[in-house]
Short mmCIF file of C-alpha atoms and ligand atoms in Angstrom, two decimals:
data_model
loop_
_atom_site.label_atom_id
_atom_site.label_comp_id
_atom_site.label_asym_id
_atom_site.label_seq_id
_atom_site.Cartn_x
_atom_site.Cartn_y
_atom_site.Cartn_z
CA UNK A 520 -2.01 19.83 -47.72
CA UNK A 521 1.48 18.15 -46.83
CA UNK A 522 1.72 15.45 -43.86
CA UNK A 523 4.37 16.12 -41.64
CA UNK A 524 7.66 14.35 -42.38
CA UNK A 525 8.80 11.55 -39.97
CA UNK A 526 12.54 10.59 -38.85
CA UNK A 527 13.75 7.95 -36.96
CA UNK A 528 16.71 7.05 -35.32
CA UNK A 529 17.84 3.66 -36.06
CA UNK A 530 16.64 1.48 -39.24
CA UNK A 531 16.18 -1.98 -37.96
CA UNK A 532 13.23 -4.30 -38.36
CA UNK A 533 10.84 -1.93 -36.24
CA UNK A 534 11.73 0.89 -38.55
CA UNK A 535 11.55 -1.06 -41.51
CA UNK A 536 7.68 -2.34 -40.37
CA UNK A 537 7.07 1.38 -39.12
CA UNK A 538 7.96 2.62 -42.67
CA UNK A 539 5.69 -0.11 -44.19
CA UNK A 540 2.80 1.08 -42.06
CA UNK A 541 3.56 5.47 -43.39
CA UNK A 542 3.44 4.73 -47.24
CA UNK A 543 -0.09 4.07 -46.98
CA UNK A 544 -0.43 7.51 -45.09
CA UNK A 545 1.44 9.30 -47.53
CA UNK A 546 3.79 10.00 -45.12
CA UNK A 547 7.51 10.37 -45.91
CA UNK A 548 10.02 8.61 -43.22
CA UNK A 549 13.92 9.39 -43.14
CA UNK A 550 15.91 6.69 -41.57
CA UNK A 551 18.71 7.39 -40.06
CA UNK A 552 21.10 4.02 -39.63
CA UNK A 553 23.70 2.53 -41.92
CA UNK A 554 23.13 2.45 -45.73
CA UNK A 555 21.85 -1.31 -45.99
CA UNK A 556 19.60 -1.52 -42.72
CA UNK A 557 16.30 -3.11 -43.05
CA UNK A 558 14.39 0.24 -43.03
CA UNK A 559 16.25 1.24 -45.67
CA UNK A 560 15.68 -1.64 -47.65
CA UNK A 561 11.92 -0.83 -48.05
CA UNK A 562 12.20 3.15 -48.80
CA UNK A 563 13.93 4.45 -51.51
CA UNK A 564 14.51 8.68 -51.43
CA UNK A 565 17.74 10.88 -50.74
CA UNK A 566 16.82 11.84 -47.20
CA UNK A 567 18.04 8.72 -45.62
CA UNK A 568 21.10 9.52 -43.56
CA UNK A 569 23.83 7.09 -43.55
CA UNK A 570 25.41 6.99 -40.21
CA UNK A 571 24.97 5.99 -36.71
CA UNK A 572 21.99 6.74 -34.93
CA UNK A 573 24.44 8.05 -31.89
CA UNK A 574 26.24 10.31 -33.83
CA UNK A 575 25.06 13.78 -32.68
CA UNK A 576 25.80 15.66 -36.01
CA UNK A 577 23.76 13.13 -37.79
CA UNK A 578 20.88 13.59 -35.45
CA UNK A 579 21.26 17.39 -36.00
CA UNK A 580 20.74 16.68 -39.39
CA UNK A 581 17.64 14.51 -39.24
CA UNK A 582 16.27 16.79 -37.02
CA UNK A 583 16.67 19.57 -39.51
CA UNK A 584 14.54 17.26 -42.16
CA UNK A 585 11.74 15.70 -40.38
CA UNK A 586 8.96 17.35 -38.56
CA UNK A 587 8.91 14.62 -35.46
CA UNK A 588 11.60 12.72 -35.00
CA UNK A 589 10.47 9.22 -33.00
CA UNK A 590 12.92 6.22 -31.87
CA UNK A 591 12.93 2.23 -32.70
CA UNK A 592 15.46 2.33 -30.26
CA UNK A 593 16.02 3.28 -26.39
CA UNK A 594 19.35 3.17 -26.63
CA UNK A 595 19.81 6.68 -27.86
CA UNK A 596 21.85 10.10 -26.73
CA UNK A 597 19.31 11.73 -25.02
CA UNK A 598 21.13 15.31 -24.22
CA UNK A 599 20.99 15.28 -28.31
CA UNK A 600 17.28 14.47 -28.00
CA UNK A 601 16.96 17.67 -25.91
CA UNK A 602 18.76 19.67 -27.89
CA UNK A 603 16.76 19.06 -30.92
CA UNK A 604 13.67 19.43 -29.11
CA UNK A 605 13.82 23.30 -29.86
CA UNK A 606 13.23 23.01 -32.85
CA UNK A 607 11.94 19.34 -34.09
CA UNK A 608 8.79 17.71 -32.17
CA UNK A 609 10.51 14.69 -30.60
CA UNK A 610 8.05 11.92 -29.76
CA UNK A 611 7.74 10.01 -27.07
CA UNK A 612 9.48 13.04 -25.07
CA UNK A 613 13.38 12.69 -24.30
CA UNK A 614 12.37 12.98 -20.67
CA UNK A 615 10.44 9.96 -20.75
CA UNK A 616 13.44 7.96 -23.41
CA UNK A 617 15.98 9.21 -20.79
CA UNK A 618 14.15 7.48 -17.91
CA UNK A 619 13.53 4.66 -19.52
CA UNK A 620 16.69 3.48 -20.70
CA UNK A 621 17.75 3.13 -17.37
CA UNK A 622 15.77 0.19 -16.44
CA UNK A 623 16.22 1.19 -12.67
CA UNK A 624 15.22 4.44 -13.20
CA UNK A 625 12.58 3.60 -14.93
CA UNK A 626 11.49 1.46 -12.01
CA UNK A 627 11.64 4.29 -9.35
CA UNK A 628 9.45 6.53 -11.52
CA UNK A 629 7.02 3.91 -11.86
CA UNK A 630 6.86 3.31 -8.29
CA UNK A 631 7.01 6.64 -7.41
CA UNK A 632 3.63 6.57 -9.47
CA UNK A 633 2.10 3.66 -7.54
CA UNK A 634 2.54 1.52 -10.33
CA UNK A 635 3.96 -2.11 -8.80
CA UNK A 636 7.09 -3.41 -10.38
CA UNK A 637 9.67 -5.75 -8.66
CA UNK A 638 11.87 -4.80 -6.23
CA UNK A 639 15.19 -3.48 -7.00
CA UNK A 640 18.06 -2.27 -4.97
CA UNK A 641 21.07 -0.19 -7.50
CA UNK A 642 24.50 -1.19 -6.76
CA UNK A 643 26.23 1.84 -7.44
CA UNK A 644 29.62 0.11 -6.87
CA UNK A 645 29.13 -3.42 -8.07
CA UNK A 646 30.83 -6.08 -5.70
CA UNK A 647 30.36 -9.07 -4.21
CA UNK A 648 30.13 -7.50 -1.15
CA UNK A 649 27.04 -5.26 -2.75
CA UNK A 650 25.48 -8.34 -4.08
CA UNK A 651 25.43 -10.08 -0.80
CA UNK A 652 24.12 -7.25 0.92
CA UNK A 653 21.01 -7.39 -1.64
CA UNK A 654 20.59 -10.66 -1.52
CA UNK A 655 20.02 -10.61 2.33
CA UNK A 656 17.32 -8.04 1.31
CA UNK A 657 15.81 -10.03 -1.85
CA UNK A 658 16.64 -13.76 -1.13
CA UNK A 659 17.80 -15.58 -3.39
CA UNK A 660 17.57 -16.36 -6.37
CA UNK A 661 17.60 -12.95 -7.84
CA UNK A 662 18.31 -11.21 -11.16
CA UNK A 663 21.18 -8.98 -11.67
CA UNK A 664 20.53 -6.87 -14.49
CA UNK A 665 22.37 -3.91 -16.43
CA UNK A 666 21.12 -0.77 -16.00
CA UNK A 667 21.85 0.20 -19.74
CA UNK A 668 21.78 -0.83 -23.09
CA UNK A 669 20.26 -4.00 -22.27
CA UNK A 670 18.11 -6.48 -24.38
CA UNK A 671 17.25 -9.40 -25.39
CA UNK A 672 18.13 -10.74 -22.02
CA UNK A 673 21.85 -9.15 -22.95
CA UNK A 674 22.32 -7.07 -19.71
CA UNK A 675 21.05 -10.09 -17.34
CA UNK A 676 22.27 -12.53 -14.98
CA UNK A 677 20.22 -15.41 -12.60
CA UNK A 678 22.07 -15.52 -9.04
CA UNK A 679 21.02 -18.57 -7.78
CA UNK A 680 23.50 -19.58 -4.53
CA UNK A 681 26.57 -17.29 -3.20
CA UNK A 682 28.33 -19.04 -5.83
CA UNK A 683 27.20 -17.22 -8.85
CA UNK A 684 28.33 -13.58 -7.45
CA UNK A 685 31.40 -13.40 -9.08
CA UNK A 686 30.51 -14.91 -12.40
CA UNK A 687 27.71 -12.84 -12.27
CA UNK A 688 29.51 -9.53 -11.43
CA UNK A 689 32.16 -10.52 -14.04
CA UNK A 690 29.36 -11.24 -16.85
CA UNK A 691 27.80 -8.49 -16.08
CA UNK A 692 30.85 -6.21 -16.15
CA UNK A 693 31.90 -4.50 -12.51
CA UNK A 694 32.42 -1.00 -14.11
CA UNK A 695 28.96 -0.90 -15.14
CA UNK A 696 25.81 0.34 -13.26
CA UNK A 697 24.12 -2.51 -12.35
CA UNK A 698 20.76 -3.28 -10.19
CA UNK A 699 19.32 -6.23 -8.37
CA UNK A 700 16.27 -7.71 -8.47
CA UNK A 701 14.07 -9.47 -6.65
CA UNK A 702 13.43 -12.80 -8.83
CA UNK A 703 9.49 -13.35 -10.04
CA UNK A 704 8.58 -16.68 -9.54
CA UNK A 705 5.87 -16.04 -13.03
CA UNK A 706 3.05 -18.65 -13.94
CA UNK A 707 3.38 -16.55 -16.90
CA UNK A 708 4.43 -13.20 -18.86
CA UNK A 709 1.97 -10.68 -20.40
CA UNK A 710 2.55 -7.97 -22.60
CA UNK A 711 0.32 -5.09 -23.52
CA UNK A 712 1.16 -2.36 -26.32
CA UNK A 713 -0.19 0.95 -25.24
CA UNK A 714 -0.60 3.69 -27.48
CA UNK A 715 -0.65 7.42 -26.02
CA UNK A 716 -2.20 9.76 -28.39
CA UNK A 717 -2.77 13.65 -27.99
CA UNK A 718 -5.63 13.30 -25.08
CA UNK A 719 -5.96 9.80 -24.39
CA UNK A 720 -3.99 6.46 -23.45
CA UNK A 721 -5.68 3.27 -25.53
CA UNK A 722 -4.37 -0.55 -25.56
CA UNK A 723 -4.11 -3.30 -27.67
CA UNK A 724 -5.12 -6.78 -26.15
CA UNK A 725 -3.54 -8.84 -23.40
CA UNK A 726 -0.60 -11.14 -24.76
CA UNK A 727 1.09 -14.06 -23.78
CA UNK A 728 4.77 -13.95 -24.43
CA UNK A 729 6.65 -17.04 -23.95
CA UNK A 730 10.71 -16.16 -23.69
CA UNK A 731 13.66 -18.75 -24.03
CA UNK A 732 16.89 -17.81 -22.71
CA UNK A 733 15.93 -14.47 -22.26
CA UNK A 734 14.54 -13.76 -25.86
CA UNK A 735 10.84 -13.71 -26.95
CA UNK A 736 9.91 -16.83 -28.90
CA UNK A 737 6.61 -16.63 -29.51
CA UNK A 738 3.77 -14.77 -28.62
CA UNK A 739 -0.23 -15.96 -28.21
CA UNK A 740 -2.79 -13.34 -28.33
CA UNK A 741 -5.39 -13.54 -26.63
CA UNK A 742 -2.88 -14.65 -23.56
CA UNK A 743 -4.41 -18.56 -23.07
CA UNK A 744 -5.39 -19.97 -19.50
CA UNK A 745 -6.05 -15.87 -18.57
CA UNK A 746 -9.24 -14.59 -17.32
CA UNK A 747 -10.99 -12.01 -18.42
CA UNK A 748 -10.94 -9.97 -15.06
CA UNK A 749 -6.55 -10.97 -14.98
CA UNK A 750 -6.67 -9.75 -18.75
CA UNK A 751 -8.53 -6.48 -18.08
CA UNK A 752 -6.32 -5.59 -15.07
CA UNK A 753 -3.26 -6.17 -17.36
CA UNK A 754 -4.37 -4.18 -19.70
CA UNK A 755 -5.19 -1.77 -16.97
CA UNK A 756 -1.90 -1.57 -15.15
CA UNK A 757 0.04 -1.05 -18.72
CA UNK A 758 -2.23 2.19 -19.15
CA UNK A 759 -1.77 3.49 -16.01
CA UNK A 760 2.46 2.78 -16.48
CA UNK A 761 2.86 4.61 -19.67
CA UNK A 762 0.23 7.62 -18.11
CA UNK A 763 2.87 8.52 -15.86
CA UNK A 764 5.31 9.24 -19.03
CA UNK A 765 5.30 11.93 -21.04
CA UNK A 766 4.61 12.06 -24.97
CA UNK A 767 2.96 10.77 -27.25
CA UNK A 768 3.21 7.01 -29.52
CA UNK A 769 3.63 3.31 -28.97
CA UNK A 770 4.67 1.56 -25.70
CA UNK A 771 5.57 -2.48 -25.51
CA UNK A 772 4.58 -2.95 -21.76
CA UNK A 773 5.88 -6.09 -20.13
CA UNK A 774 4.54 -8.03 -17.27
CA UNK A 775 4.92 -11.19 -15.16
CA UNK A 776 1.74 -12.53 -13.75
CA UNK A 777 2.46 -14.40 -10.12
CA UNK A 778 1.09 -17.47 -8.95
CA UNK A 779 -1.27 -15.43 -6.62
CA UNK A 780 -2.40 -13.44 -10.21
CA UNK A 781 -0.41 -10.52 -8.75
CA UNK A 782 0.73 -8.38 -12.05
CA UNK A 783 4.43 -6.52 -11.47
CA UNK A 784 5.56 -4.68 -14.59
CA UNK A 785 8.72 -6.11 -15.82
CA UNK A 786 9.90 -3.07 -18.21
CA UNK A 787 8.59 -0.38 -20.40
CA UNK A 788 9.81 0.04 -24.37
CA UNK A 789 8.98 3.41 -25.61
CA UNK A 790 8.48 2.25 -28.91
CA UNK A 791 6.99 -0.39 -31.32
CA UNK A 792 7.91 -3.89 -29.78
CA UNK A 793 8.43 -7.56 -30.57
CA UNK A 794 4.98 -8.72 -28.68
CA UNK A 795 2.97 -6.40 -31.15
CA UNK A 796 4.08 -7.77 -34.55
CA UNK A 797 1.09 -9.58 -34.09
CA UNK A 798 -0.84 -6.29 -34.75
CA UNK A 799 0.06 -6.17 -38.21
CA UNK A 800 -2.19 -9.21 -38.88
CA UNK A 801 -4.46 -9.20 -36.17
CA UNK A 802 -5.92 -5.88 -35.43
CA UNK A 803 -7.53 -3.26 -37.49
CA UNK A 804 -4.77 -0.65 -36.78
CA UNK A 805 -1.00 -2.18 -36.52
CA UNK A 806 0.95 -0.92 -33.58
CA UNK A 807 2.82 0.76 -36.53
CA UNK A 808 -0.19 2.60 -37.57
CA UNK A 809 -0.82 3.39 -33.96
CA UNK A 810 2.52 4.90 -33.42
CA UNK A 811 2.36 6.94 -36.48
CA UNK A 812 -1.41 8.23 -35.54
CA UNK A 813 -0.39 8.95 -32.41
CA UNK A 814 2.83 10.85 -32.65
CA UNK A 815 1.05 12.56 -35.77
CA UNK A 816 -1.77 13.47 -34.19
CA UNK A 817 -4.41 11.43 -36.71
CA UNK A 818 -7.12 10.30 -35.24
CA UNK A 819 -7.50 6.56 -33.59
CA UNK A 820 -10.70 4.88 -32.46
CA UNK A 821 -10.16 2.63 -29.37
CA UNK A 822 -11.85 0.07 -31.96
CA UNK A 823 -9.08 -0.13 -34.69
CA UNK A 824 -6.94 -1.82 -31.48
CA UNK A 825 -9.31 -4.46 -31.37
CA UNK A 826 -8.38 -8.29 -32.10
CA UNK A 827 -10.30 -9.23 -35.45
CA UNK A 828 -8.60 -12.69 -34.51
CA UNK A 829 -6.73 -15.28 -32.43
CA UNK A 830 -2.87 -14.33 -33.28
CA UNK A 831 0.15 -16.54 -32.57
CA UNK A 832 3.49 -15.53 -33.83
CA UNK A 833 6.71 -17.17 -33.86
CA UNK A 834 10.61 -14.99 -34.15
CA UNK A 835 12.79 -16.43 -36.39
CA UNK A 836 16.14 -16.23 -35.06
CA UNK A 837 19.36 -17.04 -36.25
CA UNK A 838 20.77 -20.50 -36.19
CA UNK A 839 23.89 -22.53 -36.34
CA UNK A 840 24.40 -21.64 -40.27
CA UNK A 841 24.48 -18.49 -41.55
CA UNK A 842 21.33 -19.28 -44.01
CA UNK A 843 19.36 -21.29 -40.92
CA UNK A 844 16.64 -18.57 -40.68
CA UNK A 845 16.76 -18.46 -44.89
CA UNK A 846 15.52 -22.73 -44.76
CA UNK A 847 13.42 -22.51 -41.96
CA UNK A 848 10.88 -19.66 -43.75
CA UNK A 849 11.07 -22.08 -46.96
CA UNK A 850 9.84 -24.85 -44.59
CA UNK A 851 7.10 -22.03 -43.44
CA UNK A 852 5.87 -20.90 -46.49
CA UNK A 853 5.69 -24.91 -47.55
CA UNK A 854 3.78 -25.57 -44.36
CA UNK A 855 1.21 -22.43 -44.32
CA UNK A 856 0.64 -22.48 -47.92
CA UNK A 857 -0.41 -18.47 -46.99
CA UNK A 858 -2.25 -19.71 -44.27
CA UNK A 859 -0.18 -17.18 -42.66
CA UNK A 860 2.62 -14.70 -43.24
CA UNK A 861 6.12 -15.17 -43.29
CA UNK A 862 8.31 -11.86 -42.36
CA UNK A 863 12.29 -11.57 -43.08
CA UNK A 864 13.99 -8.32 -42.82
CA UNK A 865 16.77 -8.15 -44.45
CA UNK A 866 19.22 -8.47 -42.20
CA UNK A 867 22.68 -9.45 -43.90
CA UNK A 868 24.57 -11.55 -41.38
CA UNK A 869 22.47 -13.91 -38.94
CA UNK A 870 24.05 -14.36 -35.32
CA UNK A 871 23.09 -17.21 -33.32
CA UNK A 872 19.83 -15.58 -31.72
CA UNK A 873 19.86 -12.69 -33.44
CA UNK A 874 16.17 -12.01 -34.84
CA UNK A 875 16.02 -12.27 -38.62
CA UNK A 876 12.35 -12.37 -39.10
CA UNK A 877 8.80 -14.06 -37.85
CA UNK A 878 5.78 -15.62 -38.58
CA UNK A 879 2.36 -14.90 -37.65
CA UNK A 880 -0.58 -17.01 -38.17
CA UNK A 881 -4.19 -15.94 -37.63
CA UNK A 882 -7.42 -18.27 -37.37
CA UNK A 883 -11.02 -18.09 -35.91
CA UNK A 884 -10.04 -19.68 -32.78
CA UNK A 885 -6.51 -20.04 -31.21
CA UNK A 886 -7.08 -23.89 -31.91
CA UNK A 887 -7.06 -23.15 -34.90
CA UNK A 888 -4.04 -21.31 -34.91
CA UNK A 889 -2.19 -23.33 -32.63
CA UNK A 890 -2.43 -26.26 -34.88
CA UNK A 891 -1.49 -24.49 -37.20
CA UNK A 892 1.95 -23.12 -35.89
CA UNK A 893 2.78 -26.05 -33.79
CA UNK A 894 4.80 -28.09 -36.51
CA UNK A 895 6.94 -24.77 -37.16
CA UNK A 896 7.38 -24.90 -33.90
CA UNK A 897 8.69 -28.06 -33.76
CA UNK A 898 10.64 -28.06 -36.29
CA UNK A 899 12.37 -24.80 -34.23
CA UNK A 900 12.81 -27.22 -31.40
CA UNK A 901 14.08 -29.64 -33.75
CA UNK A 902 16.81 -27.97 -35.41
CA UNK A 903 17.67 -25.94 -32.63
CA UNK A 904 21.17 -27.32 -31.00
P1 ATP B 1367 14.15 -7.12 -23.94
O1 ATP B 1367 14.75 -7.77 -25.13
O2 ATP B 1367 12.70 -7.48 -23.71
O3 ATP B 1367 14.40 -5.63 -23.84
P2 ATP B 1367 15.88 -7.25 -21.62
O4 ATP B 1367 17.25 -7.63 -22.00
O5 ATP B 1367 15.61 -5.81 -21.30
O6 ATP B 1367 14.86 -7.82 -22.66
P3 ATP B 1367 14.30 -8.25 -19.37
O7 ATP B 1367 13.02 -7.96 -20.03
O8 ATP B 1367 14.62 -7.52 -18.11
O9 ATP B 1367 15.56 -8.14 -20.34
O10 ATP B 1367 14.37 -9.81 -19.06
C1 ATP B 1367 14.32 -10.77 -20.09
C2 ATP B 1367 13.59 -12.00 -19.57
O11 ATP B 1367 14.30 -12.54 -18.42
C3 ATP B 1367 12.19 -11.71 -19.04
O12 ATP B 1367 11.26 -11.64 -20.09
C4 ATP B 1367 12.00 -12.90 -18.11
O13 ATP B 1367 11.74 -14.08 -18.85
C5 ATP B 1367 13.37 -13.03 -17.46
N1 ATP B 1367 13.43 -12.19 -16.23
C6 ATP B 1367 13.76 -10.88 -16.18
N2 ATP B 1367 13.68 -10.39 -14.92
C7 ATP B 1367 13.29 -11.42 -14.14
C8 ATP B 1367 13.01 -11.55 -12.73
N3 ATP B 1367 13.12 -10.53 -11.89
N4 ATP B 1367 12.62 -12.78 -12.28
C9 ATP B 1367 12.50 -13.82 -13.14
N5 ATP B 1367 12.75 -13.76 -14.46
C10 ATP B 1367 13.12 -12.59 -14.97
MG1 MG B 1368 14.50 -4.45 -22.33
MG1 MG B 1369 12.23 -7.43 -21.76
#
């Protein structure tokens, strides 16, 4: 009795952690991605393909190795996604990547659902005209965003006065498809990974996710200063946003919580996601395991999402050196003594910001835990320019 072979397009540090999570399953993942990414790294066999994960031929061929082909990635060609489909299972469905990775379409569908999200307005013809005009509709500030290929904050712009319409038009790039949005004034931001199995839509807990410029720093789980009834409704509304997609596997749901305790859904990743590393330490199933039970069709208990513990963890980005991210995990390990675990993934070159690894500490209570991360987080602060 064979399990069914997995392939993935793209072969960074979610594939890398999704592959850690299959060998234990017996399960046999084919990475498609250049030769030395961080999937890679962790899985030697002669079914990787080297290539780009937008190259249709080399999807083609994936397709025509694995059983279900799955994504660490939105950013993917989605007419090749369909075209497979005939013959490979693709999980989540294309129809749901394809919305998705346009973050106002994505939007629309979930408000077409009832599902509240902020309110956006497309500019189909970027100007400063068109920003005006949504600014008399959305005050001010606002957020222009990218419609595509966007992350880490990437495809995003604050427009705080009239002032900032060109620079934010010219940022943002005219030619591109770009969308307004009406600015969240947050107390805070709450993520929830969702799993969506055969028959049934289960989450992990309600997390805190604290972002600086734009890019996830750290994330506390159980969200702190949350009530139980805000936590259960957040947990709630990411459920009811990934029902409305189709397919099966792991969603990273993100959330602002207003002042009022108002929850808007921020975006949707149809994949494994930076607030759920936590998982891996944390919960009885990892939101690795989860993805692979789910798009696999194994079975999952509600229970194995559980929180066994208070989880805090901390991305390691990269620095002003190109070995920052290399001292500042010696300066972890030194501090945790393996009170807690220290990822890297392999990544060759660090980038300023660019995420090279992270650190996630368990403990009884989130005391506990916080007292234990605070002086790595410090020392981030510290060295941080
Ligand atoms: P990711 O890496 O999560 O995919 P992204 O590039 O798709 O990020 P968003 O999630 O849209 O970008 O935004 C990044 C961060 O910018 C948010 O987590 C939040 O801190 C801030 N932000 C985004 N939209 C708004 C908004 N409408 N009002 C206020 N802040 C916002
Ligand atoms: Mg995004
Ligand atoms: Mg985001």
């Amino acid at each position: 009795m064979a399990l069914p072979t997995v392939g993935v397009l793209g072969g960074g540090q979610l594939g890398q952690m999704l592959v850690q999570a299959a060998y234990p399953l017996g399960v046999k993942v084919n990475i498609l991605d250049a030769g030395h990414s961080p999937a890679k790294q962790v899985s030697y066999h002669s079914d990787h393909i080297d290539g780009s994960f937008k190259d249709p031929e080399a999807i083609k061929r994936l397709a025509a190795i694995s059983d279900v082909v799955t994504v660490e990635i939105e950013h993917v060609d989605t007419h090749i996604l369909e075209h497979i489909a005939d013959q490979t299972d693709v999980q989540p469905s294309w129809t749901t990547i394809r919305k998705i990775q346009d973050k106002y379409a994505q939007k629309e569908h979930l408000h077409a659902h009832g599902v509240a999200t902020a309110q956006s307005i497309p500019l189909s013809n970027p100007s400063v005209e068109a920003v005006e005009q949504a600014s008399k509709t959305l005050g001010l500030p606002l957020m222009l965003k990218s419609r595509r290929e966007a992350y880490d904050g990437r495809g995003n712009f604050p427009v705080r006065t009239v002032e900032d319409f060109q620079p934010a038009l010219d940022a943002l790039g005219k030619n591109k498809d770009l969308y307004a949005e009406k600015w969240a004034d947050f107390r805070m931001e709450l993520a929830v990974m969702v799993v969506k199995t055969k028959n049934e839509v289960l989450s992990f807990p309600t997390t805190e996710t604290i972002h600086e410029n734009s890019i996830c720093k750290l994330t506390y789980t159980p969200a702190r200063g949350v009530s139980d009834a805000t936590s259960e409704k957040a947990q709630d509304l990411a459920r009811r946003a990934v029902a409305c997609f189709e397919g099966k596997g792991v969603f990273g749901v993100e959330m602002f919580l207003l002042k009022d305790e108002t929850l808007l859904i921020n975006e949707i990743a149809p994949r494994p996601h930076n607030s759920g590393h936590y998982t891996i330490e944390a919960c009885p199933a990892s939101q690795y395991d989860a993805h692979l039970n789910a798009i696999l069709d194994l079975p999952l208990a509600a229970e194995a999402l559980r929180l066994c513990e208070p989880a805090i963890m901390l991305n390691i980005l990269g620095g002003d050196s190109p070995d920052s991210h290399l001292q500042f995990a010696a300066e972890a390990r030194k501090h945790l003594r393996g009170r807690g675990r220290v990822h890297l993934y392999g990544k060759g070159q660090a980038r300023k910001g660019r995420k090279m690894g992270h650190v996630t500490v368990t403990a009884p209570s989130m005391y506990e835990a916080e007292t234990l991360m605070q002086p790595l987080i410090d020392y981030v602060d510290e060295t941080a320019s």
